Amino acid sequence: MSDLRITRPLTPQPALRGCTRLVSRAIRLEALPEGHVIQVLGTPHAPLAMERLAPLSDGAPQAVRAAGPGQWFIVGDRAKTHAELGDILAALQPEAFGVDQSAGRVRIRASGPMVERMLAKGTAVDLALTRFPVGEATTTLVGHIAAHVTRIGDEAFEIMVLRGFAQSLWDDLARMSAEFLED
Amino acid sequence: MASLVPCPHCGARPKEEFTIRGAALARPRADAEPAAWMDYVYLRDNPRGRYEEHWHHTAGCRRWLVVTRDTATHEIAASRDASLDTVGVKRTEGARS
Ligand SMILES: [Zn+2]
């Protein structure tokens, strides 16, 4: 891992500062803390097992998410120190490489009884609980923005997006949620 | 929402998530005649009916796929990873069609 410690100075302010939580009985949209996001790049033909990656996460449910053949994200709400990141990246070797994306990707939580209907306005992925159970994750377009979607509960999803698109995606999600925020 | 393209890793996705590269052709040997490389790099048939194309699932799993598509009806008969078989094992060069 590089000795450069650029993560914090690069991101002095949260990408979604000023995006206040939107809450109704039907829907709830909130920006999550910019903790850590580690992209795991393995070999597609010999993917790492979840059991190998889970101990490297902070232990929260769905902290490890699949992102295509041989690729994963390890995420959490708490920022990692340079040393902690170094340990995780070293532990992934030699089967996989880890990339610190903590400053590069932003997480948004969307939940509530109408969350599937809200997200269905933006993506073609079938988000029905039977087809997309808790723990399932995939990358898809939400509108015109590529985003990584994880189901973290029966009525709760996390949407992870490149930092530069976070504000745009938030605005889109807020608009998609508008009809459910009126009560 | 337009045509749905089946991805072996992600399921049916709208074509907007993909980038199309064009015909999936057998690559000539490195020392093949210049004419063979000219043909491979530049010359394309314009088939009517079913043929194989490379599609990249750009906004999804980011894998290259070989999609069997009918140019007249846009019906998609098959879709597979360009280098992995269905159980995720690396395809050997000789096994590629
Ligand atoms: Zn895919």
Coordinates of C-alpha atoms and ligand atoms in Angstrom, one line a residue:
Chain A
M1 CA 0.0 0.0 0.0
S2 CA 1.1 3.5 -0.8
D3 CA 2.6 5.6 2.1
L4 CA 0.7 8.6 0.9
R5 CA -2.1 9.5 3.3
I6 CA -4.4 11.4 1.1
T7 CA -7.8 10.1 2.1
R8 CA -8.8 12.7 4.7
P9 CA -7.4 15.9 3.3
L10 CA -9.0 15.0 -0.1
T11 CA -12.4 14.8 1.4
P12 CA -12.7 17.6 4.0
Q13 CA -16.4 17.6 3.7
P14 CA -19.0 14.9 3.2
A15 CA -20.1 14.5 -0.4
L16 CA -23.8 14.7 0.8
R17 CA -23.4 17.6 3.2
G18 CA -26.7 19.5 3.3
C19 CA -28.7 16.5 2.1
T20 CA -31.0 16.2 5.1
R21 CA -32.8 12.9 5.9
L22 CA -36.1 12.5 4.1
V23 CA -38.6 10.7 6.2
S24 CA -42.2 9.6 6.0
R25 CA -44.1 6.5 7.0
A26 CA -43.6 5.1 3.5
I27 CA -40.0 6.0 2.7
R28 CA -36.8 7.1 4.4
L29 CA -33.7 8.3 2.6
E30 CA -30.5 9.1 4.4
A31 CA -26.8 9.6 3.7
L32 CA -24.6 7.2 5.6
P33 CA -21.3 8.1 7.3
E34 CA -18.3 8.2 5.0
G35 CA -16.5 5.4 6.9
H36 CA -14.6 2.9 4.8
V37 CA -15.1 1.3 1.4
I38 CA -12.6 -1.3 0.3
Q39 CA -12.9 -2.7 -3.2
V40 CA -11.6 -6.3 -3.5
L41 CA -10.4 -7.4 -6.9
G42 CA -9.9 -11.1 -7.2
T43 CA -9.7 -13.5 -10.1
P44 CA -13.1 -14.1 -11.7
H45 CA -12.4 -17.8 -12.3
A46 CA -11.3 -18.5 -8.7
P47 CA -13.4 -16.1 -6.6
L48 CA -12.7 -15.8 -2.9
A49 CA -15.2 -17.2 -0.5
M50 CA -17.4 -14.9 1.7
E51 CA -15.9 -16.8 4.7
R52 CA -12.5 -15.6 3.7
L53 CA -13.6 -11.9 3.5
A54 CA -16.0 -11.6 6.4
P55 CA -13.3 -11.7 9.1
L56 CA -11.7 -8.6 7.4
S57 CA -14.9 -6.6 7.8
D58 CA -16.1 -4.9 10.9
G59 CA -18.6 -7.8 11.4
A60 CA -21.8 -5.9 10.6
P61 CA -24.4 -7.9 8.6
Q62 CA -23.9 -7.3 4.9
A63 CA -20.5 -5.6 5.4
V64 CA -19.2 -7.7 2.5
R65 CA -21.0 -7.4 -0.8
A66 CA -20.5 -9.1 -4.1
A67 CA -19.8 -6.9 -7.1
G68 CA -19.5 -9.2 -10.1
P69 CA -17.4 -12.3 -10.6
G70 CA -14.4 -12.3 -8.2
Q71 CA -15.1 -8.8 -6.9
W72 CA -16.4 -7.5 -3.6
F73 CA -16.8 -4.4 -1.5
I74 CA -16.1 -4.4 2.2
V75 CA -17.9 -1.4 3.8
G76 CA -18.5 0.1 7.2
D77 CA -19.5 3.3 9.0
R78 CA -16.2 3.9 10.8
A79 CA -13.2 5.4 9.0
K80 CA -10.1 3.1 9.0
T81 CA -6.7 4.4 10.0
H82 CA -3.9 4.1 7.6
A83 CA -2.5 1.1 9.6
E84 CA -5.8 -0.7 9.7
L85 CA -6.3 -0.3 6.0
G86 CA -2.7 -1.6 5.4
D87 CA -3.5 -4.7 7.4
I88 CA -6.7 -5.5 5.5
L89 CA -5.0 -4.9 2.1
A90 CA -2.1 -7.2 3.1
A91 CA -4.5 -9.9 4.4
L92 CA -6.3 -10.1 1.0
Q93 CA -3.1 -11.1 -0.7
P94 CA -2.1 -13.1 -2.6
E95 CA -5.6 -14.2 -3.9
A96 CA -6.9 -10.6 -4.3
F97 CA -6.0 -7.0 -4.3
G98 CA -7.7 -4.4 -2.2
V99 CA -8.2 -0.8 -3.1
D100 CA -9.2 1.9 -0.6
Q101 CA -12.2 3.6 -2.1
S102 CA -13.3 5.3 1.2
A103 CA -12.8 8.7 -0.4
G104 CA -14.2 7.5 -3.7
R105 CA -17.6 6.0 -3.0
V106 CA -20.5 7.3 -1.0
R107 CA -23.4 5.2 0.6
I108 CA -27.0 6.1 0.8
R109 CA -29.6 4.2 2.8
A110 CA -33.1 3.9 1.4
S111 CA -35.8 2.1 3.4
G112 CA -39.5 1.9 4.2
P113 CA -42.5 -0.1 2.8
M114 CA -42.4 1.8 -0.5
V115 CA -38.6 1.4 -1.1
E116 CA -38.9 -1.3 -3.8
R117 CA -41.4 0.8 -5.7
M118 CA -39.2 3.9 -5.4
L119 CA -36.1 2.1 -6.7
A120 CA -38.0 0.4 -9.5
K121 CA -38.4 3.8 -11.1
G122 CA -34.7 3.9 -11.6
T123 CA -33.5 0.4 -12.2
A124 CA -34.6 -2.7 -14.2
V125 CA -33.3 -5.1 -11.5
D126 CA -36.1 -7.2 -10.0
L127 CA -36.0 -6.1 -6.4
A128 CA -38.8 -8.4 -5.1
L129 CA -37.7 -10.0 -1.9
T130 CA -38.0 -13.5 -3.4
R131 CA -35.7 -12.6 -6.3
F132 CA -33.4 -10.2 -4.5
P133 CA -33.1 -11.4 -0.9
V134 CA -31.4 -9.7 2.1
G135 CA -27.6 -9.8 1.4
E136 CA -28.0 -9.8 -2.4
A137 CA -26.0 -7.1 -4.2
T138 CA -25.5 -6.0 -7.7
T139 CA -24.3 -3.1 -9.9
T140 CA -26.9 -1.4 -12.1
L141 CA -27.9 1.9 -13.6
V142 CA -30.2 4.0 -11.4
G143 CA -31.4 6.4 -14.0
H144 CA -28.2 7.2 -15.9
I145 CA -25.9 6.7 -12.9
A146 CA -24.1 3.4 -12.3
A147 CA -24.7 2.4 -8.6
H148 CA -24.1 -0.6 -6.4
V149 CA -27.3 -1.8 -4.7
T150 CA -27.4 -4.1 -1.7
R151 CA -30.4 -5.3 0.2
I152 CA -29.7 -4.9 3.9
G153 CA -33.2 -5.7 5.2
D154 CA -36.7 -6.7 4.0
E155 CA -37.5 -3.1 3.4
A156 CA -34.0 -1.5 3.3
F157 CA -31.3 -1.0 0.7
E158 CA -28.0 0.6 0.5
I159 CA -27.0 2.4 -2.7
M160 CA -23.3 3.1 -3.2
V161 CA -22.2 5.5 -5.9
L162 CA -19.0 7.2 -7.1
R163 CA -18.5 10.3 -5.0
G164 CA -18.8 12.7 -7.9
F165 CA -22.3 11.3 -8.7
A166 CA -23.5 11.2 -5.1
Q167 CA -25.3 14.6 -5.1
S168 CA -27.0 13.8 -8.5
L169 CA -28.1 10.4 -7.3
W170 CA -29.4 11.9 -4.1
D171 CA -31.5 14.4 -6.0
D172 CA -32.8 11.6 -8.3
L173 CA -33.7 9.4 -5.3
A174 CA -35.4 12.3 -3.6
R175 CA -37.5 12.9 -6.7
M176 CA -38.3 9.2 -7.0
S177 CA -39.4 9.3 -3.3
A178 CA -41.4 12.5 -3.6
E179 CA -44.8 10.9 -4.0
F180 CA -44.2 8.8 -0.9
L181 CA -43.1 11.7 1.2
E182 CA -46.4 13.6 1.1
D183 CA -48.1 12.0 4.1
Chain B
M1 CA -36.9 1.0 -20.9
A2 CA -35.7 -0.7 -24.0
S3 CA -34.5 -4.2 -24.9
L4 CA -33.5 -6.5 -22.1
V5 CA -30.2 -8.3 -22.6
P6 CA -29.5 -11.4 -20.5
C7 CA -26.2 -11.3 -18.5
P8 CA -25.1 -14.7 -17.2
H9 CA -24.0 -13.0 -14.0
C10 CA -26.6 -10.4 -13.4
G11 CA -29.8 -11.5 -15.2
A12 CA -31.9 -9.5 -17.6
R13 CA -30.7 -5.9 -17.9
P14 CA -31.7 -3.0 -20.2
K15 CA -29.3 -2.5 -23.1
E16 CA -28.4 0.9 -21.7
E17 CA -26.2 -0.9 -19.2
F18 CA -24.1 -2.4 -22.0
T19 CA -21.5 -1.3 -24.5
I20 CA -21.5 -3.1 -27.8
R21 CA -18.1 -3.9 -29.4
G22 CA -19.4 -5.7 -32.5
A23 CA -18.9 -9.1 -34.1
A24 CA -17.2 -11.8 -32.0
L25 CA -14.6 -13.0 -34.4
A26 CA -11.8 -15.6 -34.1
R27 CA -8.6 -13.8 -33.6
P28 CA -5.8 -14.6 -36.1
R29 CA -2.5 -15.9 -35.0
A30 CA 0.0 -13.2 -34.1
D31 CA 2.1 -14.2 -37.2
A32 CA -0.8 -14.5 -39.6
E33 CA -0.8 -12.8 -43.0
P34 CA -1.4 -9.0 -43.0
A35 CA -4.5 -9.7 -45.1
A36 CA -5.9 -11.9 -42.3
W37 CA -5.3 -9.1 -39.8
M38 CA -6.8 -6.5 -42.2
D39 CA -9.9 -8.7 -42.4
Y40 CA -10.1 -9.2 -38.6
V41 CA -9.5 -5.5 -37.7
Y42 CA -11.4 -3.7 -40.4
L43 CA -13.7 -5.8 -42.6
R44 CA -17.1 -6.8 -41.4
D45 CA -20.0 -8.7 -42.8
N46 CA -23.4 -7.2 -42.4
P47 CA -25.3 -10.4 -41.6
R48 CA -29.1 -10.6 -41.6
G49 CA -30.1 -13.0 -38.8
R50 CA -28.4 -14.7 -35.9
Y51 CA -24.7 -13.9 -35.1
E52 CA -22.4 -13.5 -32.2
E53 CA -21.3 -10.1 -30.8
H54 CA -19.2 -8.9 -27.9
W55 CA -21.1 -6.9 -25.3
H56 CA -19.6 -5.4 -22.3
H57 CA -21.8 -5.1 -19.2
T58 CA -20.3 -1.7 -18.4
A59 CA -22.8 -0.5 -15.8
G60 CA -23.1 -3.9 -14.2
C61 CA -20.6 -6.7 -13.6
R62 CA -18.1 -5.2 -16.1
R63 CA -17.6 -8.6 -17.8
W64 CA -17.3 -9.1 -21.6
L65 CA -20.0 -11.3 -22.9
V66 CA -20.7 -13.1 -26.2
V67 CA -24.3 -12.4 -27.1
T68 CA -26.0 -14.4 -29.9
R69 CA -28.4 -11.8 -31.4
D70 CA -30.6 -11.8 -34.5
T71 CA -30.0 -8.6 -36.4
A72 CA -33.5 -8.7 -38.0
T73 CA -35.6 -9.3 -34.9
H74 CA -33.2 -8.4 -32.1
E75 CA -34.1 -11.7 -30.5
I76 CA -31.3 -12.9 -28.2
A77 CA -30.8 -16.6 -28.3
A78 CA -27.9 -16.9 -25.9
S79 CA -25.4 -15.0 -23.8
R80 CA -22.3 -16.2 -22.1
D81 CA -19.2 -14.8 -20.4
A82 CA -16.4 -14.4 -23.0
S83 CA -13.8 -16.2 -20.9
L84 CA -15.6 -18.1 -18.1
D85 CA -17.9 -21.0 -18.5
T86 CA -21.2 -21.2 -16.8
V87 CA -19.7 -22.4 -13.4
G88 CA -17.2 -19.6 -13.5
V89 CA -14.2 -21.7 -14.6
K90 CA -11.8 -20.1 -17.0
R91 CA -12.4 -21.2 -20.5
T92 CA -9.3 -22.4 -22.4
E93 CA -8.5 -20.7 -25.6
G94 CA -9.2 -23.9 -27.6
A95 CA -12.7 -24.2 -26.2
R96 CA -13.8 -20.8 -27.6
S97 CA -16.1 -21.0 -30.5
Ligands
ZN1 ZN -23.5 -8.5 -15.8

